[in-house]
XYZ file of C-alpha atoms in Angstrom:
592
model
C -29.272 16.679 -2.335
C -30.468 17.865 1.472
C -28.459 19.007 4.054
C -29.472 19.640 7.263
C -28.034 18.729 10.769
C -29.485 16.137 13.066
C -29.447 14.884 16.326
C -26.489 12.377 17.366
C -29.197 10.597 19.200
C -31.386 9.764 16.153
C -28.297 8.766 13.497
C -27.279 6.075 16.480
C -31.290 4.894 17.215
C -31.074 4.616 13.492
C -27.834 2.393 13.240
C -28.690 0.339 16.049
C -32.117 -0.424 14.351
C -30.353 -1.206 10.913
C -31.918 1.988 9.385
C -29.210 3.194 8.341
C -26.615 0.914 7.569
C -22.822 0.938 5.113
C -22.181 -0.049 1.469
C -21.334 -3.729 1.581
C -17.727 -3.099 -0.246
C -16.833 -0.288 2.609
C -13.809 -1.167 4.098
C -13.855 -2.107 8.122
C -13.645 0.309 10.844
C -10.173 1.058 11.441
C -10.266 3.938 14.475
C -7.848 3.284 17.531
C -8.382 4.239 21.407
C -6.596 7.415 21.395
C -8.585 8.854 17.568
C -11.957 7.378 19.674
C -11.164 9.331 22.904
C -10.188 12.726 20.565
C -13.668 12.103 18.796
C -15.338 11.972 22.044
C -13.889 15.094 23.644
C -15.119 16.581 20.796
C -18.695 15.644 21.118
C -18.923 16.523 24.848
C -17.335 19.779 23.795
C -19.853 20.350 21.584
C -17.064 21.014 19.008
C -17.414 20.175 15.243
C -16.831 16.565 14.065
C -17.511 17.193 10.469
C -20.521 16.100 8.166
C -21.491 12.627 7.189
C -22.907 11.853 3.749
C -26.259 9.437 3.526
C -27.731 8.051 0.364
C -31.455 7.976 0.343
C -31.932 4.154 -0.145
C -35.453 2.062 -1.167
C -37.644 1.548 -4.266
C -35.544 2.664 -7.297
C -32.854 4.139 -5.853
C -28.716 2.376 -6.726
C -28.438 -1.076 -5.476
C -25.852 -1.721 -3.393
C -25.165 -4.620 -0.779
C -25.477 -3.103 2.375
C -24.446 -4.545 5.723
C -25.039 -2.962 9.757
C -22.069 -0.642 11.234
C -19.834 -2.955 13.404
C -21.246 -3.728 16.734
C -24.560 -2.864 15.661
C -27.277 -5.727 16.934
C -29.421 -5.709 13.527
C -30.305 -8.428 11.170
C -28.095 -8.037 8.068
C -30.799 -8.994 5.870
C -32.918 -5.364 7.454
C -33.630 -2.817 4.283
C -31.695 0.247 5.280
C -33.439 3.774 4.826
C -30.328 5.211 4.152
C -26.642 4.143 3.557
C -24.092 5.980 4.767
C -21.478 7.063 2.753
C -19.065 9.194 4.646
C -18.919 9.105 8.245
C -18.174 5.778 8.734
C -14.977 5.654 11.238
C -16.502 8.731 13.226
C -20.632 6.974 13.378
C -19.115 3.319 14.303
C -16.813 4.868 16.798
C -19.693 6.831 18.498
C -22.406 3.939 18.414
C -19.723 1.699 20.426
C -18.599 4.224 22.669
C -21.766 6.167 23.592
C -24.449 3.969 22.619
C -23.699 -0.009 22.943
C -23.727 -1.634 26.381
C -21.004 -4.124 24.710
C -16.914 -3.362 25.408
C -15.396 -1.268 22.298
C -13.162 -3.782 20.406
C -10.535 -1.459 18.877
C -6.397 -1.134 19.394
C -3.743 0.740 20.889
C -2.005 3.312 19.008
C 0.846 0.441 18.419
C -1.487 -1.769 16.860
C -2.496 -3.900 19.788
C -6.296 -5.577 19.628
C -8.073 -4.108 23.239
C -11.558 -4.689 24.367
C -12.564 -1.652 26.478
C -15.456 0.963 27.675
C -14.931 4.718 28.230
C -15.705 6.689 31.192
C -15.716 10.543 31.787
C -14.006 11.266 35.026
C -16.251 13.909 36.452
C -13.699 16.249 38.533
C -11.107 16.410 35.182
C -14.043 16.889 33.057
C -15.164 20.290 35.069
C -11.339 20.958 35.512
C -10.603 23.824 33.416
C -6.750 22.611 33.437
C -7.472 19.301 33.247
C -5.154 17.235 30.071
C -7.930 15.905 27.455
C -6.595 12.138 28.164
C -7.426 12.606 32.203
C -10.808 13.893 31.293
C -12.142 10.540 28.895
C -10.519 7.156 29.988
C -10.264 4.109 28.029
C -10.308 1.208 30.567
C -10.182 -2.452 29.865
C -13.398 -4.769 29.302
C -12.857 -6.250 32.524
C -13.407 -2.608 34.352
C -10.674 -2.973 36.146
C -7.138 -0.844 35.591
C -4.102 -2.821 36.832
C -0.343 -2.396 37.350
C 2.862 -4.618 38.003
C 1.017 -7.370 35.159
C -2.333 -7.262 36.617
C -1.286 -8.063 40.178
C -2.352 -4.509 41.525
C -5.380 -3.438 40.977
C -5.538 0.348 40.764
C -8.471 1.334 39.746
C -12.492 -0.840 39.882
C -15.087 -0.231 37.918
C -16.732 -3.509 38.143
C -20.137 -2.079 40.167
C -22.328 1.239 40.490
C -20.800 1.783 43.508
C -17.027 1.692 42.518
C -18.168 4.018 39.347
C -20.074 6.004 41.813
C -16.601 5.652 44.579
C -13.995 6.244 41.672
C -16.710 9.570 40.430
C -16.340 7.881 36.947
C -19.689 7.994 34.556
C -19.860 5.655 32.010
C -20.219 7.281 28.719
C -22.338 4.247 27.314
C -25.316 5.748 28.335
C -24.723 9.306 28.054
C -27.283 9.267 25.306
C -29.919 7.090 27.085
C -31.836 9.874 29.220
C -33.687 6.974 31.317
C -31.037 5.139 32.449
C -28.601 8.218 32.662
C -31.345 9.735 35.340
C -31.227 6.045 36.996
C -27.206 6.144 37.507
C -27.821 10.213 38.886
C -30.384 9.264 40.804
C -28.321 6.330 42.572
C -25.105 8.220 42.796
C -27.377 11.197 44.947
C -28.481 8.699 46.874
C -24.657 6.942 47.537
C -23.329 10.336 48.326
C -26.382 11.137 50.693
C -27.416 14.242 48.992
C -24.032 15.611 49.350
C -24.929 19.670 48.531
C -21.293 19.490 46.735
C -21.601 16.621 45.188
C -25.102 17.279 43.957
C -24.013 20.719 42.939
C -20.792 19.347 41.169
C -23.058 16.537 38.835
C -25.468 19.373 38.263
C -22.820 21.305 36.630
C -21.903 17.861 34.886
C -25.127 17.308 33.573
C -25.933 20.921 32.647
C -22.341 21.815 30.620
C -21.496 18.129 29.440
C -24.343 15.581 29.719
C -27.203 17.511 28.275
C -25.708 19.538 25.367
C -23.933 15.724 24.588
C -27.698 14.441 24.239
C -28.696 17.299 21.972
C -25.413 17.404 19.506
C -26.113 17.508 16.439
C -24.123 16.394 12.985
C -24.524 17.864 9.839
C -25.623 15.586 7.599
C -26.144 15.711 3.408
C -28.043 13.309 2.143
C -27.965 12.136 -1.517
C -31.282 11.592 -3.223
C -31.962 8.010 -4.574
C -32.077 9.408 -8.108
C -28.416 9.764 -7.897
C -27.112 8.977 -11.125
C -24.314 5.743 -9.808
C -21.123 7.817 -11.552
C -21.590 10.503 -9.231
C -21.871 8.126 -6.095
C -18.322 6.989 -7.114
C -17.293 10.394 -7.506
C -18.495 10.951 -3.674
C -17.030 8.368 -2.813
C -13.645 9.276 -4.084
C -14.150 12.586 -2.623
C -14.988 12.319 1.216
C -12.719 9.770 1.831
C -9.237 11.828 0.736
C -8.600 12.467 4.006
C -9.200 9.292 5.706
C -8.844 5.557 4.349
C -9.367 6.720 0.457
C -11.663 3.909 -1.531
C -9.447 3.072 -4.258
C -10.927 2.526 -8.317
C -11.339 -0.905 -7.225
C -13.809 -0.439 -4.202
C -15.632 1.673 -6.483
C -16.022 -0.569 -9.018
C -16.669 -3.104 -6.781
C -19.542 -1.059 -5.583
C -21.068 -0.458 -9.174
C -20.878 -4.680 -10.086
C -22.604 -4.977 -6.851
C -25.734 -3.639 -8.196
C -25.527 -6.918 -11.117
C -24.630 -8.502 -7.935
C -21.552 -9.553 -9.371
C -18.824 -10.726 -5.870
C -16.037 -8.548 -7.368
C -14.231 -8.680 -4.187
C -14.488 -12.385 -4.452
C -13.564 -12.672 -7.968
C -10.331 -10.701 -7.336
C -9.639 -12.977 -4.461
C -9.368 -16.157 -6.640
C -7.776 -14.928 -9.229
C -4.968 -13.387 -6.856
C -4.462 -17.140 -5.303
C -4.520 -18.660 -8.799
C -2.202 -16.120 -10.879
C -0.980 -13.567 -8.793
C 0.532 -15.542 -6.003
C 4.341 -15.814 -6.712
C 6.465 -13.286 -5.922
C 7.428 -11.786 -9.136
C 3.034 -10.454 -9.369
C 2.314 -10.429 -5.493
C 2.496 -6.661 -6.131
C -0.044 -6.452 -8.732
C -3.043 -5.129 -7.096
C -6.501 -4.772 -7.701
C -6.560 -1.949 -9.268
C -3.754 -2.333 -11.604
C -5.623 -5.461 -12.610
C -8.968 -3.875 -13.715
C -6.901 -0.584 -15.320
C -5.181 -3.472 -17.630
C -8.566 -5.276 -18.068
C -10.158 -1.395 -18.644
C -6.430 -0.561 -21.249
C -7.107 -4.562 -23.447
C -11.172 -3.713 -23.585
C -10.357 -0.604 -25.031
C -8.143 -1.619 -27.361
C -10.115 -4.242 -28.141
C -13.052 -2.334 -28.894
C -11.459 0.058 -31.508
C -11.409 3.519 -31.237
C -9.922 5.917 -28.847
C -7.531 3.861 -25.926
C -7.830 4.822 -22.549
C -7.581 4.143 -18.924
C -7.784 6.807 -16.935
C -9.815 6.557 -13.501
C -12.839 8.185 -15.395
C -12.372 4.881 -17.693
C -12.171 2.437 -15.591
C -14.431 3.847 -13.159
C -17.118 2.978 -16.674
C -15.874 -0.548 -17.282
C -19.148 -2.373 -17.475
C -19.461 -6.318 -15.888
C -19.888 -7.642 -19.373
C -16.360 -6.508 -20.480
C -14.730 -7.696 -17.037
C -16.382 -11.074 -17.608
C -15.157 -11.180 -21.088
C -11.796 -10.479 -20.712
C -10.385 -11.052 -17.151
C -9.263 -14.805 -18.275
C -7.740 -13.727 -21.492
C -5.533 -11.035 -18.887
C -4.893 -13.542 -16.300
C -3.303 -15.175 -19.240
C -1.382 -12.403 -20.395
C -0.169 -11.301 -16.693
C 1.390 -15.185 -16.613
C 3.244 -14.795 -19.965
C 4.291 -11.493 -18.731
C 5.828 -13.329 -15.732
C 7.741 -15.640 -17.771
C 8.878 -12.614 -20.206
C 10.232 -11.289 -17.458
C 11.673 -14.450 -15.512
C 13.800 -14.867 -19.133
C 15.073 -11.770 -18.446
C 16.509 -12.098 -15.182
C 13.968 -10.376 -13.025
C 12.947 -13.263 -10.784
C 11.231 -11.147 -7.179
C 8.846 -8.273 -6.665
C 11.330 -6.452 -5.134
C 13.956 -6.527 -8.663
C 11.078 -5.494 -10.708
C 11.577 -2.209 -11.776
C 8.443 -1.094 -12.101
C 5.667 -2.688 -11.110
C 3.549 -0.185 -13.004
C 5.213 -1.163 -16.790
C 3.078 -4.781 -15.854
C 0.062 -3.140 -16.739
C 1.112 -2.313 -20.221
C 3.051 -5.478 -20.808
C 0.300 -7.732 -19.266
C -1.848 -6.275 -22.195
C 0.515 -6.282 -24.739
C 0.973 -9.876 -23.962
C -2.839 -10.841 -23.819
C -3.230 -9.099 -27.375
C -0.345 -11.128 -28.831
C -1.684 -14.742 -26.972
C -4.662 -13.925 -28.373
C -3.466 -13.388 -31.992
C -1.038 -16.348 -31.107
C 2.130 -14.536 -31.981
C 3.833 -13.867 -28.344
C 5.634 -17.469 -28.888
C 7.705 -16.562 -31.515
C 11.261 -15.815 -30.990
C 11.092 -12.349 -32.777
C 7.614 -10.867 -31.308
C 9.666 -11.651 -27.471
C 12.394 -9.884 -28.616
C 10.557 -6.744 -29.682
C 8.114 -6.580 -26.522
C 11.389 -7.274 -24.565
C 13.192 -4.250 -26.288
C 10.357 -1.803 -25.652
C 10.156 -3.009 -21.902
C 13.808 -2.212 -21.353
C 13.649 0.834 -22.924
C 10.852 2.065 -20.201
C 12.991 0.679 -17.485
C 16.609 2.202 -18.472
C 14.371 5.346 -20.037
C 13.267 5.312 -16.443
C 9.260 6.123 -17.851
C 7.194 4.402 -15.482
C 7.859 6.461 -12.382
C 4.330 8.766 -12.605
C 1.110 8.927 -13.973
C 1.427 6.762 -16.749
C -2.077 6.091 -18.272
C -1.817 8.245 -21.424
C 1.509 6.170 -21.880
C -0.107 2.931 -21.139
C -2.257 3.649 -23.852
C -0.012 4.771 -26.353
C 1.958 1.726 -25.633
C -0.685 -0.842 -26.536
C -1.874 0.416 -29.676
C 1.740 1.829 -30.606
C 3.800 -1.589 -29.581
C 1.212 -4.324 -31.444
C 1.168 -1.951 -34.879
C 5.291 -2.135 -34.761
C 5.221 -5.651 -33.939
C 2.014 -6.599 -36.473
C 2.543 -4.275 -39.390
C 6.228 -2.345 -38.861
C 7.135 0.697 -39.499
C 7.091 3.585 -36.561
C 8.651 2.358 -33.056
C 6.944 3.194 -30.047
C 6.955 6.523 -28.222
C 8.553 4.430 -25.352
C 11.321 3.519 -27.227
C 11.856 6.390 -28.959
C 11.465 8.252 -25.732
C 14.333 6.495 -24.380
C 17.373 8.248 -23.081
C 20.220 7.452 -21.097
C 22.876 9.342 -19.773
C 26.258 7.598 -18.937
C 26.748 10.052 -16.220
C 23.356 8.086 -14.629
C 25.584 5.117 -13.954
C 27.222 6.802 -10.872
C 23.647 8.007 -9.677
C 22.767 4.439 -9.653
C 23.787 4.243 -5.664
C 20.791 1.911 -4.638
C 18.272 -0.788 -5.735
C 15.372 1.721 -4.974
C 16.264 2.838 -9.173
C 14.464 1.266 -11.650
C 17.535 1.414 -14.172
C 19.928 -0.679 -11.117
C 17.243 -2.977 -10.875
C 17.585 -3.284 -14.523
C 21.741 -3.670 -14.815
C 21.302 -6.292 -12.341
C 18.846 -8.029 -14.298
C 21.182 -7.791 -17.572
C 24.341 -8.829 -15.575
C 22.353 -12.031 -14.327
C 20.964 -12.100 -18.340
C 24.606 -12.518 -18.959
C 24.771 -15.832 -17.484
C 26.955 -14.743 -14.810
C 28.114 -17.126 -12.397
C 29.166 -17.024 -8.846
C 32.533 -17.187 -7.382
C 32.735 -19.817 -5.511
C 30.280 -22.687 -6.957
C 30.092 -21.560 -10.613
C 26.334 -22.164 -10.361
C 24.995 -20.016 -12.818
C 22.441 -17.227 -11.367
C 19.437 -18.699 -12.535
C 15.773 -18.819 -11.218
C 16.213 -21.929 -8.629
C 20.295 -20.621 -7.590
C 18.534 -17.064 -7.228
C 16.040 -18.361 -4.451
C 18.455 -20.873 -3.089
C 21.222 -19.773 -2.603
C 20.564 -16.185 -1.114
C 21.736 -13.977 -4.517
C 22.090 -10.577 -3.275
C 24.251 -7.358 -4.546
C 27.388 -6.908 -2.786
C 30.589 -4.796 -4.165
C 32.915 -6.170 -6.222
C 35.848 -3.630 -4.641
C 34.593 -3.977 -1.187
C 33.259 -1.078 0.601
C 36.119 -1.256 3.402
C 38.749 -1.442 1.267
C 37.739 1.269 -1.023
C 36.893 3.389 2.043
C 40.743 2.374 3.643
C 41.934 3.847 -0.012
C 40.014 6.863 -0.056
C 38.179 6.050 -3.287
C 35.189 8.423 -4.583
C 32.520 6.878 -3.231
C 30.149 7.903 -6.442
C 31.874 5.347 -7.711
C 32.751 2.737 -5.280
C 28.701 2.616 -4.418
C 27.578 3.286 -7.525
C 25.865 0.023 -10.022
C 29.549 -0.270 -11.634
C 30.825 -1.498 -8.590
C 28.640 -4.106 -7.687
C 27.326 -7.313 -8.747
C 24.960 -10.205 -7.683
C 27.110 -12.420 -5.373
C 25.972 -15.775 -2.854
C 25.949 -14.721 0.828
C 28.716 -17.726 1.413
C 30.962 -16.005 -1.712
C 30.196 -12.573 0.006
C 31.393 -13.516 3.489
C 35.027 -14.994 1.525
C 35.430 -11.319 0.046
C 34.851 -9.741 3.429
C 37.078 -6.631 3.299
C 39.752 -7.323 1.373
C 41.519 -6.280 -2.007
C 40.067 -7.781 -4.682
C 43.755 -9.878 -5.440
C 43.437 -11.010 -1.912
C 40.343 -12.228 -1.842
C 40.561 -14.123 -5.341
C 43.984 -15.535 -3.933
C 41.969 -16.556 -0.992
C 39.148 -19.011 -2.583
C 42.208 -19.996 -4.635
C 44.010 -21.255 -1.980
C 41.182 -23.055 -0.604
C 40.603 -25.271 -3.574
C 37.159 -23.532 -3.935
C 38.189 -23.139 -7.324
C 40.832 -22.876 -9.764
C 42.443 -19.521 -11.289
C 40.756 -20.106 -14.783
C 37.926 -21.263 -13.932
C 37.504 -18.353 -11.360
C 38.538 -15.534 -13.894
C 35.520 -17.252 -16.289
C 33.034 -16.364 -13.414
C 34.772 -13.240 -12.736
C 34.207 -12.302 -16.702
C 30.484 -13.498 -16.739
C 29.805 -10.200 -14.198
C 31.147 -8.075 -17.024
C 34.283 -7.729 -15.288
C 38.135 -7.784 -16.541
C 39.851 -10.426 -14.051
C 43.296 -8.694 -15.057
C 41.912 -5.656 -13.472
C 40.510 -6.947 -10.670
C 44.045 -9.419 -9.941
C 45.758 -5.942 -10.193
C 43.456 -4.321 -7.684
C 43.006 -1.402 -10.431
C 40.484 0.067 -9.690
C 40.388 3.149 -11.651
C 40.381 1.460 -15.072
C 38.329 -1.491 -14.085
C 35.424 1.416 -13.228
C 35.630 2.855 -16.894
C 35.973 -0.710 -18.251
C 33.092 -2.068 -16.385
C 31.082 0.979 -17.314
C 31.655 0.784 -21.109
C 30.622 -3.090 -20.807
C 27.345 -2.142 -18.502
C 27.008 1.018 -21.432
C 27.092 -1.573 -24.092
C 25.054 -4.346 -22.656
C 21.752 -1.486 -21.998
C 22.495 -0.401 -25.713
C 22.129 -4.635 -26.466
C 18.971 -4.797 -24.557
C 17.040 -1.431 -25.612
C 18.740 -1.821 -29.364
C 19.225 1.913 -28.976
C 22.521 4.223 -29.053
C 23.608 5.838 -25.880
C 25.222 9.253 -26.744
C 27.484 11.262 -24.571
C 29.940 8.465 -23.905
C 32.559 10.589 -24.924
C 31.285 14.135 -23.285
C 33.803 16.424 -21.373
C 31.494 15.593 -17.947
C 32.061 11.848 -18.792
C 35.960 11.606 -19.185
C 36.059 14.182 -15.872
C 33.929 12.043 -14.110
C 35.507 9.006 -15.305
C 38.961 9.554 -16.310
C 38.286 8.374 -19.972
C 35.908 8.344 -22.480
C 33.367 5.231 -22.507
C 33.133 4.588 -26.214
């Protein structure tokens, strides 16, 4: 490794040549107007920018893909000398500005696509006082700056002489000493030797112009001997403080030298398997620290998947078992459709699908995951993550332990899984269930639509085709006006007891109103009659005496023993503390 500083002049010659040129699997530059104008007023400064990182490239060094920095005229097929692999954002945003003769395609800071060039206004620039965004100006790729919707023009760039009118130098050839001299040389002569204005550009050239053409970046450069795990590491280093590389890219990058399209690859499978809503969150890098978790396991030994794991997965284990996982992410799906959990946004965690995807792809593969009994048990240790709430960090030492932990209980018996046996609940955490941003509400919900519950008004029962159609969302069962009107603890009025998953047309008929009055209500309407309506009432877990009465105190400690006893059901573990003097204050009553 060399590090030395060099001129801003060469590292641009050198990207507009191809010499030096970006990993393929880099992400695209991402810098808007106002981060370009900051970089520039640093470079005219002469004020630190920060290093950039090159990797010696040729004969024997890591093979990458490689491709030209944006806006850069060379052939993509050009051998680079050197690839750059930090520095990016700040080298494309510098060869546009400073060095291309073509407009700077970026966006505003609100996301809107501009074409533009930058000039350095040559009175703010000597201004001591002068604000940084009078001194470089973005204008648009027309050259002209216009008000009232481009009916005034306020500003015209369009020729020398309106640069040379408006005292506006173009910053695109700041770094070109030839054609910089050309544009002096004309603007003496439009000024007619001016003593000011000669004297004024002089000071320009001599405290901007010049020390711009000699600035130099530090720059370390990796030798081609570079052993590919420590490229990665780089990688994952210098870009912490920018747009991070994630496992993926880098893994990406290390196929690339089989030339294996892992980008691609990811791409199809995402469209085949991982395009319903339930997986849309399942990204790439959850995919390949599942595929890195099942090649483990499959291999025998010590299980891991750490970043340091998958970051080691070699193409020959990707290839043979990425099918086998797509397979096992699809079951998962279906596991979990079965259990009520029918969107991305109701999955609790979307981490506890790496685990289960593998679990599942061990037991396909075995041909056991079919069977009634094997669901059951991979269902039990999934709720007991979600209600243990033990998916909400770093989880890989737990992913591990679950797949070699969950197929020896299933296979062979005997010891239950850390998971399970990890799992605690308190009752007191029903009340701290206020929103659906909680794994464990996202899981009551799930159970209460697992209990075949069935909405007020059409009876349609709450399953995957009623769930999309008919706009299931939670809504209170004691509506939040009325319970506000009676001064009810709103722990408990907005907490998971209270609610349920209701149709937007049955929600609109509560409104408001007491819970007696809103029953009496679709009643009266002939939406339905009383018994079957207290049958749909009880399929929420909820007593329809209590709820005719408008009693709300004991319908909260009834509805929490029944939510208490359905997570016990579903995790096939005890819940202690039911009974606890915090419980029956909080409560009013034990929930045994």
């Amino acid at each position: 490794m060399k590090t030395n500083d060099r001129q801003l002049t060469e590292l641009l010659n050198k990207v507009d040549s191809g010499a030096a040129q970006l990993p393929d699997f880099q992400r695209g530059w991402v810098w808007d107007d106002s981060r370009i104008r900051a970089l520039i007023l640093s470079v005219i400064h002469n004020f630190p920018v920060g290093a950039a990182m090159f990797l010696e490239y040729g004969h024997g060094s890591i093979h990458f893909k490689h491709k030209p920095i944006e806006g850069s005229p060379a052939n993509p097929g050009t051998e680079p000398d050197e690839l750059i692999l930090d520095g990016q954002q700040r080298l494309t945003s510098l060869y546009n500005a400073l060095y291309s003769r073509n407009p700077v395609h970026t966006k505003t800071e609100k996301g809107k696509e501009i074409d533009c060039y930058y000039y350095l206004n040559i009175d703010k620039a000597l201004d001591p006082k002068a604000d940084d965004e009078e001194i470089v100006v973005s204008v648009p790729a027309s050259k002209r700056v216009t008000s009232d919707f481009g009916r005034k023009v306020e500003k015209d760039l369009t020729t020398r002489e309106q640069e040379f009118k408006n005292k506006m130098f173009p910053l695109n050839i700041i770094l070109d000493t030839s054609e910089e001299q050309n544009w002096q040389n004309s603007y003496y002569e439009y000024v007619n030797y001016q003593p000011d204005a000669m004297r004024q550009f002089t000071e320009l050239l001599v405290k901007i112009i010049l020390p711009t053409q000699q600035y130099q970046m530090p720059v370390i450069r990796l030798d081609k001997t570079t052993p590919k795990e420590a490229v990665c590491q780089v990688f994952e280093n210098v870009n912490t403080g920018g747009v991070s590389l994630t496992v993926f890219e880098l893994v990406t990058a290390i196929f690339a030298m089989d030339d294996f399209p892992l980008r691609q690859d990811w791409g199809d499978r995402k469209e085949k398997y991982f395009s319903s809503d339930l997986l849309s969150k399942v990204t790439a890098t959850d995919f390949l620290t599942a595929l890195t978790l099942l090649s483990s396991f499959k291999a025998g030994g010590t299980v891991s998947c750490k970043k340091r794991d998958v970051l080691s997965l070699k193409l020959d284990e990707y290839k043979k078992y990425a099918n086998s996982l797509c397979g096992g992410f699809s079951i998962a799906e279906k596991l979990l459709r079965e259990e009520r959990i029918f969107s991305s946004d109701d999955l609790p965690y979307s981490a506890q699908l790496i685990p289960l995807s593998a679990v599942c792809t061990v037991l396909k593969d075995e041909d056991r995951i079919h069977t009634d009994t094997v669901k059951n048990l991979v269902k039990q240790w999934y709720w007991c993550g979600v209600f243990g709430e033990l998916y909400g960090s770093a989880n890989e030492t737990r992913y591990a332990n679950d797949i070699v932990q969950v197929v020896k209980w299933i296979n062979k018996g005997g010891d239950l899984p850390k998971t399970v046996t990890d799992f605690y609940f308190n009752p007191m955490r029903l009340l701290g269930l206020q929103s659906r941003q909680s794994a464990a509400y996202k899981g009551v919900m799930a159970l209460i639509l697992k209990n075949h519950a069935r909405d007020f008004i059409s009876g349609a029962e709450m399953d995957f085709s009623t769930f999309s159609d008919e706009k299931i969302d939670i809504h209170h069962i004691f509506p939040k006006d009325y319970c506000i009107k009676q001064r009810y603890d709103k722990r408990k009025w907005n907490s998971v007891v209270n609610k349920t998953a209701l149709s937007a047309k049955s929600n609109r008929e509560i409104g408001g109103s007491a819970p007696s009055v809103y029953l009496g209500r679709l009643e009266k309407k002939g939406s339905v009659t009383t018994a079957n309506l207290d049958g749909y009432v009880e399929s929420h877990w909820i007593d329809h005496d209590l709820l005719r009465a408008d009693d709300f105190q004991n319908f909260i400690i009834d509805r929490a023993k029944k939510l208490l006893r359905a997570i016990e059901t579903a995790t096939g573990r005890t819940i202690s503390g039911k009974d606890s003097d915090e419980v029956q204050q909080a409560f009013g009553a034990a929930l045994n």
